[in-house]
mmCIF file of C-alpha atoms in Angstrom:
data_model
loop_
_atom_site.group_PDB
_atom_site.id
_atom_site.type_symbol
_atom_site.label_atom_id
_atom_site.label_comp_id
_atom_site.label_asym_id
_atom_site.label_seq_id
_atom_site.Cartn_x
_atom_site.Cartn_y
_atom_site.Cartn_z
ATOM 1 C CA UNK G 1 -4.962 20.227 10.622
ATOM 2 C CA UNK G 2 -8.170 19.752 12.190
ATOM 3 C CA UNK G 3 -7.338 18.516 16.269
ATOM 4 C CA UNK G 4 -7.886 15.238 16.854
ATOM 5 C CA UNK G 5 -11.127 14.419 18.616
ATOM 6 C CA UNK G 6 -11.088 10.799 19.378
ATOM 7 C CA UNK G 7 -14.392 10.819 21.216
ATOM 8 C CA UNK G 8 -16.552 12.664 18.241
ATOM 9 C CA UNK G 9 -14.811 9.927 16.390
ATOM 10 C CA UNK G 10 -15.216 7.333 18.096
ATOM 11 C CA UNK G 11 -18.743 7.770 18.242
ATOM 12 C CA UNK G 12 -19.170 6.868 14.131
ATOM 13 C CA UNK G 13 -18.139 3.352 15.870
ATOM 14 C CA UNK G 14 -20.348 0.359 16.116
ATOM 15 C CA UNK G 15 -20.322 -0.296 19.849
ATOM 16 C CA UNK G 16 -17.083 -3.205 19.257
ATOM 17 C CA UNK G 17 -14.984 -0.715 18.330
ATOM 18 C CA UNK G 18 -14.711 1.841 20.288
ATOM 19 C CA UNK G 19 -11.555 1.337 22.063
ATOM 20 C CA UNK G 20 -8.874 4.103 20.448
ATOM 21 C CA UNK G 21 -6.323 1.740 21.347
ATOM 22 C CA UNK G 22 -8.302 -0.988 19.249
ATOM 23 C CA UNK G 23 -7.699 1.219 16.030
ATOM 24 C CA UNK G 24 -4.374 2.748 17.150
ATOM 25 C CA UNK G 25 -2.530 -0.744 17.469
ATOM 26 C CA UNK G 26 -4.012 -1.634 13.913
ATOM 27 C CA UNK G 27 -3.210 -0.006 11.955
ATOM 28 C CA UNK G 28 0.240 1.246 13.341
ATOM 29 C CA UNK G 29 1.160 -1.739 15.529
ATOM 30 C CA UNK G 30 3.475 -4.540 13.843
ATOM 31 C CA UNK G 31 4.057 -8.128 14.881
ATOM 32 C CA UNK G 32 5.961 -9.467 17.470
ATOM 33 C CA UNK G 33 7.939 -7.047 19.903
ATOM 34 C CA UNK G 34 7.481 -4.515 17.225
ATOM 35 C CA UNK G 35 11.139 -4.605 16.423
ATOM 36 C CA UNK G 36 11.362 -4.543 12.583
ATOM 37 C CA UNK G 37 8.564 -1.530 12.988
ATOM 38 C CA UNK G 38 10.752 0.889 15.051
ATOM 39 C CA UNK G 39 13.523 0.168 12.713
ATOM 40 C CA UNK G 40 11.689 0.195 9.348
ATOM 41 C CA UNK G 41 11.963 4.483 10.000
ATOM 42 C CA UNK G 42 15.007 3.789 11.824
ATOM 43 C CA UNK G 43 16.872 2.624 8.944
ATOM 44 C CA UNK G 44 16.411 5.745 6.564
ATOM 45 C CA UNK G 45 17.788 7.512 9.366
ATOM 46 C CA UNK G 46 21.594 5.989 8.412
ATOM 47 C CA UNK G 47 21.602 6.891 5.186
ATOM 48 C CA UNK G 48 23.211 10.413 3.926
ATOM 49 C CA UNK G 49 22.504 11.798 0.782
ATOM 50 C CA UNK G 50 25.203 13.656 -1.419
ATOM 51 C CA UNK G 51 23.574 16.091 -3.723
ATOM 52 C CA UNK G 52 25.439 17.174 -7.089
ATOM 53 C CA UNK G 53 25.225 21.002 -8.260
ATOM 54 C CA UNK G 54 24.532 23.159 -11.639
ATOM 55 C CA UNK G 55 21.664 20.707 -13.425
ATOM 56 C CA UNK G 56 19.720 22.951 -15.256
ATOM 57 C CA UNK G 57 17.005 22.549 -12.884
ATOM 58 C CA UNK G 58 14.962 24.955 -13.387
ATOM 59 C CA UNK G 59 11.944 22.637 -13.912
ATOM 60 C CA UNK G 60 12.975 19.833 -13.032
ATOM 61 C CA UNK G 61 11.342 16.142 -14.239
ATOM 62 C CA UNK G 62 9.877 13.720 -11.359
ATOM 63 C CA UNK G 63 7.580 11.769 -13.800
ATOM 64 C CA UNK G 64 8.312 8.042 -13.307
ATOM 65 C CA UNK G 65 7.426 5.235 -15.372
ATOM 66 C CA UNK G 66 6.337 2.292 -13.197
ATOM 67 C CA UNK G 67 3.551 -0.928 -14.437
ATOM 68 C CA UNK G 68 4.261 0.352 -17.931
ATOM 69 C CA UNK G 69 2.851 3.711 -17.733
ATOM 70 C CA UNK G 70 4.850 7.155 -16.801
ATOM 71 C CA UNK G 71 3.254 8.748 -13.658
ATOM 72 C CA UNK G 72 3.849 12.367 -12.429
ATOM 73 C CA UNK G 73 4.902 11.253 -8.624
ATOM 74 C CA UNK G 74 7.479 8.421 -7.806
ATOM 75 C CA UNK G 75 4.894 8.459 -4.517
ATOM 76 C CA UNK G 76 2.127 5.262 -4.595
ATOM 77 C CA UNK G 77 -0.516 5.475 -1.105
ATOM 78 C CA UNK G 78 0.280 1.667 0.052
ATOM 79 C CA UNK G 79 -2.666 -0.439 0.248
ATOM 80 C CA UNK G 80 -4.563 -0.195 3.508
ATOM 81 C CA UNK G 81 -7.263 -2.290 4.799
ATOM 82 C CA UNK G 82 -10.459 -0.762 5.594
ATOM 83 C CA UNK G 83 -9.315 2.923 5.564
ATOM 84 C CA UNK G 84 -13.045 3.254 6.654
ATOM 85 C CA UNK G 85 -11.903 2.500 10.608
ATOM 86 C CA UNK G 86 -9.901 5.975 10.226
ATOM 87 C CA UNK G 87 -12.751 8.323 9.054
ATOM 88 C CA UNK G 88 -15.995 6.795 7.505
ATOM 89 C CA UNK G 89 -15.040 7.932 3.805
ATOM 90 C CA UNK G 90 -11.127 6.998 4.012
ATOM 91 C CA UNK G 91 -11.718 5.099 0.751
ATOM 92 C CA UNK G 92 -13.710 8.407 -0.701
ATOM 93 C CA UNK G 93 -11.254 10.740 0.813
ATOM 94 C CA UNK G 94 -8.086 8.987 -0.490
ATOM 95 C CA UNK G 95 -8.784 8.620 -3.929
ATOM 96 C CA UNK G 96 -9.835 12.188 -4.578
ATOM 97 C CA UNK G 97 -6.723 13.471 -2.734
ATOM 98 C CA UNK G 98 -4.275 11.342 -4.480
ATOM 99 C CA UNK G 99 -6.220 12.189 -7.868
ATOM 100 C CA UNK G 100 -5.767 15.793 -7.667
ATOM 101 C CA UNK G 101 -2.172 15.573 -5.951
ATOM 102 C CA UNK G 102 -1.340 13.651 -8.580
ATOM 103 C CA UNK G 103 0.121 10.628 -6.047
ATOM 104 C CA UNK G 104 -0.992 7.153 -7.049
ATOM 105 C CA UNK G 105 -3.587 5.099 -5.420
ATOM 106 C CA UNK G 106 -3.350 1.816 -4.855
ATOM 107 C CA UNK G 107 -6.374 0.489 -3.168
ATOM 108 C CA UNK G 108 -6.803 -3.227 -0.561
ATOM 109 C CA UNK G 109 -8.354 -5.844 -1.878
ATOM 110 C CA UNK G 110 -9.973 -5.197 1.951
ATOM 111 C CA UNK G 111 -12.234 -2.413 1.281
ATOM 112 C CA UNK G 112 -14.948 -0.768 3.354
ATOM 113 C CA UNK G 113 -15.982 0.571 0.170
ATOM 114 C CA UNK G 114 -16.386 -1.455 -3.525
ATOM 115 C CA UNK G 115 -13.779 -1.271 -6.178
ATOM 116 C CA UNK G 116 -16.429 0.375 -8.055
ATOM 117 C CA UNK G 117 -17.287 3.641 -6.119
ATOM 118 C CA UNK G 118 -13.289 4.199 -5.818
ATOM 119 C CA UNK G 119 -12.402 3.872 -9.485
ATOM 120 C CA UNK G 120 -15.601 6.038 -9.922
ATOM 121 C CA UNK G 121 -14.511 8.264 -7.425
ATOM 122 C CA UNK G 122 -11.012 8.388 -8.552
ATOM 123 C CA UNK G 123 -11.330 9.190 -12.001
ATOM 124 C CA UNK G 124 -13.812 11.928 -12.016
ATOM 125 C CA UNK G 125 -10.788 13.568 -9.863
ATOM 126 C CA UNK G 126 -8.241 13.755 -12.654
ATOM 127 C CA UNK G 127 -6.968 16.734 -13.831
ATOM 128 C CA UNK G 128 -7.223 17.456 -17.856
ATOM 129 C CA UNK G 129 -4.376 17.401 -18.786
ATOM 130 C CA UNK G 130 -2.882 16.337 -22.244
ATOM 131 C CA UNK G 131 -3.228 12.534 -23.469
ATOM 132 C CA UNK G 132 0.278 12.633 -23.014
ATOM 133 C CA UNK G 133 0.850 13.756 -20.131
ATOM 134 C CA UNK G 134 1.935 11.444 -16.636
ATOM 135 C CA UNK G 135 -1.366 10.657 -14.767
ATOM 136 C CA UNK G 136 -1.601 9.184 -11.315
ATOM 137 C CA UNK G 137 -2.183 5.294 -10.964
ATOM 138 C CA UNK G 138 -5.175 3.580 -9.683
ATOM 139 C CA UNK G 139 -4.069 -0.047 -8.569
ATOM 140 C CA UNK G 140 -6.072 -3.294 -6.833
ATOM 141 C CA UNK G 141 -4.015 -4.878 -4.489
ATOM 142 C CA UNK G 142 -4.750 -8.517 -4.294
ATOM 143 C CA UNK G 143 -4.281 -11.651 -2.040
ATOM 144 C CA UNK G 144 -4.777 -14.692 -3.690
ATOM 145 C CA UNK G 145 -7.555 -15.949 -1.623
ATOM 146 C CA UNK G 146 -8.847 -20.207 -0.965
ATOM 147 C CA UNK G 147 -11.099 -19.537 -3.562
ATOM 148 C CA UNK G 148 -9.160 -18.237 -5.866
ATOM 149 C CA UNK G 149 -12.379 -17.895 -8.151
ATOM 150 C CA UNK G 150 -13.129 -14.517 -5.969
ATOM 151 C CA UNK G 151 -9.844 -13.278 -6.299
ATOM 152 C CA UNK G 152 -9.790 -13.437 -10.099
ATOM 153 C CA UNK G 153 -13.553 -12.188 -9.859
ATOM 154 C CA UNK G 154 -11.874 -9.220 -7.876
ATOM 155 C CA UNK G 155 -9.811 -8.468 -10.646
ATOM 156 C CA UNK G 156 -11.794 -8.710 -14.002
ATOM 157 C CA UNK G 157 -13.686 -6.244 -12.009
ATOM 158 C CA UNK G 158 -11.056 -3.588 -12.049
ATOM 159 C CA UNK G 159 -9.790 -4.504 -15.617
ATOM 160 C CA UNK G 160 -14.025 -3.397 -16.416
ATOM 161 C CA UNK G 161 -13.297 -0.468 -13.815
ATOM 162 C CA UNK G 162 -10.022 1.916 -15.449
ATOM 163 C CA UNK G 163 -7.724 0.150 -12.921
ATOM 164 C CA UNK G 164 -4.224 0.488 -14.211
ATOM 165 C CA UNK G 165 -2.686 -2.787 -12.897
ATOM 166 C CA UNK G 166 -2.371 -4.897 -9.561
ATOM 167 C CA UNK G 167 -0.233 -5.617 -6.986
ATOM 168 C CA UNK G 168 -0.251 -8.747 -5.536
ATOM 169 C CA UNK G 169 1.075 -9.234 -1.766
ATOM 170 C CA UNK G 170 3.437 -12.133 -1.078
ATOM 171 C CA UNK G 171 4.235 -12.325 2.590
ATOM 172 C CA UNK G 172 1.518 -12.824 4.061
ATOM 173 C CA UNK G 173 0.498 -17.013 3.674
ATOM 174 C CA UNK G 174 -0.614 -16.457 7.725
ATOM 175 C CA UNK G 175 -1.117 -13.517 9.867
ATOM 176 C CA UNK G 176 1.378 -12.346 11.629
ATOM 177 C CA UNK G 177 1.962 -11.960 15.401
ATOM 178 C CA UNK G 178 0.097 -8.610 16.066
ATOM 179 C CA UNK G 179 0.067 -8.668 19.669
ATOM 180 C CA UNK G 180 -2.407 -5.650 19.940
ATOM 181 C CA UNK G 181 -5.083 -6.727 18.282
ATOM 182 C CA UNK G 182 -5.291 -10.382 20.297
ATOM 183 C CA UNK G 183 -5.122 -8.496 23.496
ATOM 184 C CA UNK G 184 -7.859 -5.595 22.043
ATOM 185 C CA UNK G 185 -10.092 -8.553 20.489
ATOM 186 C CA UNK G 186 -10.175 -6.464 17.526
ATOM 187 C CA UNK G 187 -12.818 -6.854 15.034
ATOM 188 C CA UNK G 188 -13.668 -5.416 11.908
ATOM 189 C CA UNK G 189 -17.298 -4.129 11.932
ATOM 190 C CA UNK G 190 -18.382 -6.501 10.011
ATOM 191 C CA UNK G 191 -20.688 -3.993 7.430
ATOM 192 C CA UNK G 192 -17.050 -3.375 6.166
ATOM 193 C CA UNK G 193 -15.882 -7.033 6.460
ATOM 194 C CA UNK G 194 -17.107 -8.207 2.552
ATOM 195 C CA UNK G 195 -18.564 -4.750 0.988
ATOM 196 C CA UNK G 196 -15.705 -5.017 -1.713
ATOM 197 C CA UNK G 197 -17.007 -9.293 -2.141
ATOM 198 C CA UNK G 198 -20.646 -8.835 -2.117
ATOM 199 C CA UNK G 199 -20.993 -9.603 -6.095
ATOM 200 C CA UNK G 200 -18.404 -12.933 -5.588
ATOM 201 C CA UNK G 201 -20.090 -14.215 -1.750
ATOM 202 C CA UNK G 202 -23.355 -14.339 -3.978
ATOM 203 C CA UNK G 203 -21.959 -16.630 -6.259
ATOM 204 C CA UNK G 204 -19.083 -18.711 -4.815
ATOM 205 C CA UNK G 205 -20.755 -22.274 -4.063
ATOM 206 C CA UNK G 206 -18.502 -22.155 -0.087
ATOM 207 C CA UNK G 207 -20.725 -19.160 0.749
ATOM 208 C CA UNK G 208 -24.480 -18.382 2.641
ATOM 209 C CA UNK G 209 -26.636 -16.185 0.347
ATOM 210 C CA UNK G 210 -26.503 -12.562 0.288
ATOM 211 C CA UNK G 211 -29.050 -12.602 3.039
ATOM 212 C CA UNK G 212 -25.902 -13.100 5.254
ATOM 213 C CA UNK G 213 -24.129 -10.486 4.102
ATOM 214 C CA UNK G 214 -25.053 -7.852 7.484
ATOM 215 C CA UNK G 215 -23.830 -10.714 9.686
ATOM 216 C CA UNK G 216 -20.506 -10.596 8.053
ATOM 217 C CA UNK G 217 -17.872 -13.263 6.930
ATOM 218 C CA UNK G 218 -18.658 -16.301 9.450
ATOM 219 C CA UNK G 219 -17.645 -20.335 9.089
ATOM 220 C CA UNK G 220 -17.479 -21.163 5.238
ATOM 221 C CA UNK G 221 -17.365 -17.632 3.708
ATOM 222 C CA UNK G 222 -14.242 -16.521 6.196
ATOM 223 C CA UNK G 223 -13.203 -19.518 5.258
ATOM 224 C CA UNK G 224 -13.385 -18.676 1.354
ATOM 225 C CA UNK G 225 -11.393 -15.427 1.887
ATOM 226 C CA UNK G 226 -9.291 -16.873 3.445
ATOM 227 C CA UNK G 227 -5.058 -15.902 1.692
ATOM 228 C CA UNK G 228 -4.356 -19.313 -0.029
ATOM 229 C CA UNK G 229 -1.196 -20.699 1.984
ATOM 230 C CA UNK G 230 -0.586 -22.802 -0.449
ATOM 231 C CA UNK G 231 0.182 -20.599 -3.474
ATOM 232 C CA UNK G 232 3.568 -20.724 -4.664
ATOM 233 C CA UNK G 233 6.032 -19.688 -7.825
ATOM 234 C CA UNK G 234 4.119 -22.120 -9.927
ATOM 235 C CA UNK G 235 0.764 -20.927 -9.973
ATOM 236 C CA UNK G 236 2.206 -17.014 -10.758
ATOM 237 C CA UNK G 237 1.581 -18.030 -14.892
ATOM 238 C CA UNK G 238 -2.047 -18.525 -13.564
ATOM 239 C CA UNK G 239 -2.629 -15.471 -12.001
ATOM 240 C CA UNK G 240 -0.378 -13.549 -15.183
ATOM 241 C CA UNK G 241 -3.526 -14.798 -17.515
ATOM 242 C CA UNK G 242 -6.285 -13.802 -14.929
ATOM 243 C CA UNK G 243 -4.859 -10.222 -14.889
ATOM 244 C CA UNK G 244 -6.476 -8.970 -18.315
ATOM 245 C CA UNK G 245 -3.585 -7.733 -19.359
ATOM 246 C CA UNK G 246 -2.389 -4.848 -17.527
ATOM 247 C CA UNK G 247 0.693 -4.713 -14.955
ATOM 248 C CA UNK G 248 1.275 -6.589 -11.426
ATOM 249 C CA UNK G 249 4.554 -6.287 -9.171
ATOM 250 C CA UNK G 250 4.918 -8.592 -6.447
ATOM 251 C CA UNK G 251 5.022 -6.909 -2.878
ATOM 252 C CA UNK G 252 6.619 -8.334 0.151
ATOM 253 C CA UNK G 253 9.444 -9.416 -1.094
ATOM 254 C CA UNK G 254 13.069 -9.266 0.297
ATOM 255 C CA UNK G 255 15.605 -10.991 -1.257
ATOM 256 C CA UNK G 256 17.617 -10.700 -3.764
ATOM 257 C CA UNK G 257 17.311 -13.824 -5.210
ATOM 258 C CA UNK G 258 13.487 -13.665 -5.187
ATOM 259 C CA UNK G 259 13.555 -10.485 -6.338
ATOM 260 C CA UNK G 260 14.830 -12.366 -9.679
ATOM 261 C CA UNK G 261 13.079 -14.453 -10.047
ATOM 262 C CA UNK G 262 9.959 -12.281 -9.370
ATOM 263 C CA UNK G 263 10.932 -10.339 -12.577
ATOM 264 C CA UNK G 264 11.032 -13.451 -14.461
ATOM 265 C CA UNK G 265 7.409 -12.460 -13.826
ATOM 266 C CA UNK G 266 6.447 -9.128 -13.578
ATOM 267 C CA UNK G 267 8.351 -5.643 -14.441
ATOM 268 C CA UNK G 268 7.599 -4.766 -11.184
ATOM 269 C CA UNK G 269 8.701 -5.588 -7.662
ATOM 270 C CA UNK G 270 8.122 -3.857 -4.701
ATOM 271 C CA UNK G 271 10.533 -4.967 -1.295
ATOM 272 C CA UNK G 272 8.592 -4.620 1.577
ATOM 273 C CA UNK G 273 7.663 -6.006 5.413
ATOM 274 C CA UNK G 274 4.565 -5.438 5.348
ATOM 275 C CA UNK G 275 5.202 -2.698 7.544
ATOM 276 C CA UNK G 276 6.524 -4.749 10.659
ATOM 277 C CA UNK G 277 3.316 -6.270 10.869
ATOM 278 C CA UNK G 278 4.362 -10.225 9.587
ATOM 279 C CA UNK G 279 7.713 -10.755 10.597
ATOM 280 C CA UNK G 280 9.432 -9.702 13.503
ATOM 281 C CA UNK G 281 13.673 -9.248 12.873
ATOM 282 C CA UNK G 282 13.310 -9.123 9.277
ATOM 283 C CA UNK G 283 14.981 -6.571 7.592
ATOM 284 C CA UNK G 284 13.771 -3.412 6.589
ATOM 285 C CA UNK G 285 12.967 -2.337 2.728
ATOM 286 C CA UNK G 286 15.523 0.446 2.614
ATOM 287 C CA UNK G 287 17.975 -1.990 3.486
ATOM 288 C CA UNK G 288 16.764 -5.117 0.664
ATOM 289 C CA UNK G 289 17.421 -1.553 -1.425
ATOM 290 C CA UNK G 290 20.802 -1.262 -0.210
ATOM 291 C CA UNK G 291 22.477 -4.863 -0.244
ATOM 292 C CA UNK G 292 20.834 -4.644 -3.902
ATOM 293 C CA UNK G 293 22.510 -1.623 -4.922
ATOM 294 C CA UNK G 294 25.964 -2.501 -3.342
ATOM 295 C CA UNK G 295 25.725 -5.834 -4.793
ATOM 296 C CA UNK G 296 26.061 -4.905 -8.046
ATOM 297 C CA UNK G 297 23.786 -6.985 -9.759
ATOM 298 C CA UNK G 298 21.902 -4.647 -12.261
ATOM 299 C CA UNK G 299 17.681 -5.989 -12.604
ATOM 300 C CA UNK G 300 16.226 -5.476 -15.607
ATOM 301 C CA UNK G 301 12.792 -3.785 -13.733
ATOM 302 C CA UNK G 302 10.948 -1.410 -11.169
ATOM 303 C CA UNK G 303 12.006 -1.666 -7.406
ATOM 304 C CA UNK G 304 9.412 0.297 -5.178
ATOM 305 C CA UNK G 305 10.552 1.004 -1.509
ATOM 306 C CA UNK G 306 7.360 0.056 0.883
ATOM 307 C CA UNK G 307 7.696 0.702 4.789
ATOM 308 C CA UNK G 308 9.262 3.940 6.943
ATOM 309 C CA UNK G 309 8.681 6.413 4.144
ATOM 310 C CA UNK G 310 8.092 9.555 6.628
ATOM 311 C CA UNK G 311 9.164 12.069 4.579
ATOM 312 C CA UNK G 312 10.591 14.202 1.611
ATOM 313 C CA UNK G 313 13.965 13.610 1.938
ATOM 314 C CA UNK G 314 12.847 9.256 2.434
ATOM 315 C CA UNK G 315 11.996 9.473 -1.385
ATOM 316 C CA UNK G 316 14.956 10.700 -2.536
ATOM 317 C CA UNK G 317 17.025 8.329 -0.382
ATOM 318 C CA UNK G 318 15.397 5.718 -1.627
ATOM 319 C CA UNK G 319 15.843 6.308 -5.508
ATOM 320 C CA UNK G 320 18.944 7.871 -5.080
ATOM 321 C CA UNK G 321 20.265 4.089 -3.421
ATOM 322 C CA UNK G 322 17.944 3.328 -7.054
ATOM 323 C CA UNK G 323 14.572 2.611 -6.024
ATOM 324 C CA UNK G 324 11.392 3.807 -9.100
ATOM 325 C CA UNK G 325 9.034 5.024 -6.924
ATOM 326 C CA UNK G 326 8.007 4.637 -2.722
ATOM 327 C CA UNK G 327 4.882 3.390 -1.055
ATOM 328 C CA UNK G 328 3.484 5.790 1.872
ATOM 329 C CA UNK G 329 0.656 4.482 4.472
ATOM 330 C CA UNK G 330 0.733 5.082 7.638
ATOM 331 C CA UNK G 331 1.982 8.902 7.583
ATOM 332 C CA UNK G 332 -0.850 9.415 5.439
ATOM 333 C CA UNK G 333 -2.795 7.856 7.691
ATOM 334 C CA UNK G 334 -1.817 9.681 10.953
ATOM 335 C CA UNK G 335 -3.439 12.936 8.931
ATOM 336 C CA UNK G 336 -6.719 11.155 8.181
ATOM 337 C CA UNK G 337 -7.326 9.465 11.391
ATOM 338 C CA UNK G 338 -9.239 11.883 13.133
ATOM 339 C CA UNK G 339 -8.184 14.623 10.948
ATOM 340 C CA UNK G 340 -10.318 13.838 7.453
ATOM 341 C CA UNK G 341 -9.155 15.013 4.532
ATOM 342 C CA UNK G 342 -8.205 18.269 5.894
ATOM 343 C CA UNK G 343 -5.770 16.331 7.817
ATOM 344 C CA UNK G 344 -4.060 14.107 5.244
ATOM 345 C CA UNK G 345 -3.703 17.737 3.034
ATOM 346 C CA UNK G 346 -1.695 19.001 5.542
ATOM 347 C CA UNK G 347 0.387 15.984 6.135
ATOM 348 C CA UNK G 348 1.218 15.892 2.153
ATOM 349 C CA UNK G 349 2.055 19.456 2.725
ATOM 350 C CA UNK G 350 4.324 19.405 5.617
ATOM 351 C CA UNK G 351 6.332 16.843 4.861
ATOM 352 C CA UNK G 352 6.290 15.653 0.708
ATOM 353 C CA UNK G 353 7.375 19.191 -0.259
ATOM 354 C CA UNK G 354 7.460 18.077 -4.341
ATOM 355 C CA UNK G 355 7.933 20.999 -6.754
ATOM 356 C CA UNK G 356 10.112 23.022 -4.706
ATOM 357 C CA UNK G 357 12.604 22.923 -2.067
ATOM 358 C CA UNK G 358 14.425 19.440 -2.012
ATOM 359 C CA UNK G 359 12.814 18.245 -4.986
ATOM 360 C CA UNK G 360 14.560 20.850 -7.284
ATOM 361 C CA UNK G 361 17.105 18.369 -7.324
ATOM 362 C CA UNK G 362 15.705 15.392 -8.468
ATOM 363 C CA UNK G 363 16.820 11.572 -8.465
ATOM 364 C CA UNK G 364 19.012 12.065 -11.512
ATOM 365 C CA UNK G 365 20.941 14.261 -9.212
ATOM 366 C CA UNK G 366 21.229 12.625 -5.520
ATOM 367 C CA UNK G 367 23.628 9.029 -4.468
ATOM 368 C CA UNK G 368 23.413 7.887 -1.440
ATOM 369 C CA UNK G 369 26.616 7.855 0.550
ATOM 370 C CA UNK G 370 28.536 5.574 3.585
ATOM 371 C CA UNK G 371 27.922 2.749 4.652
ATOM 372 C CA UNK G 372 24.349 2.021 6.932
ATOM 373 C CA UNK G 373 24.174 -1.200 7.189
#
């Protein structure tokens, strides 16, 4: 992995962003006292695994069916806003690496690169395989904006550009108390704030003209792009109808009652506390999965774990508790921050050695033990 040289990296950012603490706190900090942020990783350490043996695993099948398709690995790169803060070609690097390595990629709505460009990079780097072979998925994470036409326009563009589905984030009608961002007076560079919204902002009745884009979203522009706190269960039918026939998952669900209700609208639910960035003190995703598995309720749908996944062992813990897949964010983000593509590749090789080692157990031979929570 290339050595991290903060002064080199920060020289690439605008003057308002040249603070190492600002970028680090934005990506790697949490809400409140950061209790939940710390618990996300520690919760996994409380879970032990009991591997089964002699199961003829010469060629283990690690593929998984999620979002109505077969993916080669039970791993997604979690949606992360403005990856270009970590590396100027952040979104492009993640798209290329994901496609080549068989890892599915969830692009954030708040991408510093238009979704069309990301889709083109992702599809150009997919390995040549038989049509029936599993392939990594490309998904778009979406918030429902106050100007819902903006959200639905983004979704339509994703459909037209070969995305495989949507991840609807439902746990942030308002933004959590992130003291690090406040004390750093952190702001995303203006040129990236609306990079993925150029088409929508040029036609929305709530915004200014395209000549205003260089100054970023502000005033009524900003208001149009804020998440809609009134979006509720009653609106999911409308959201589903705008998905162009593609599947979607709800991200940010933790209570079993909400899980059951969500699965009446979609086939996949992502257990997540938003990386500890929303409600400090909330339950972790792996705790939620554990309680669901011990509760005995059989849900008709896939449960995906997001938050605190820091190694291949954590993937196996999640699968052993009945999860279908995991999402990994910060672990990979630390690799690209200052290390670029080489740093990301090194992180992937060091802690996620699929196809060998611990992967030979396969998720069909693992169970999790003890009473950790």
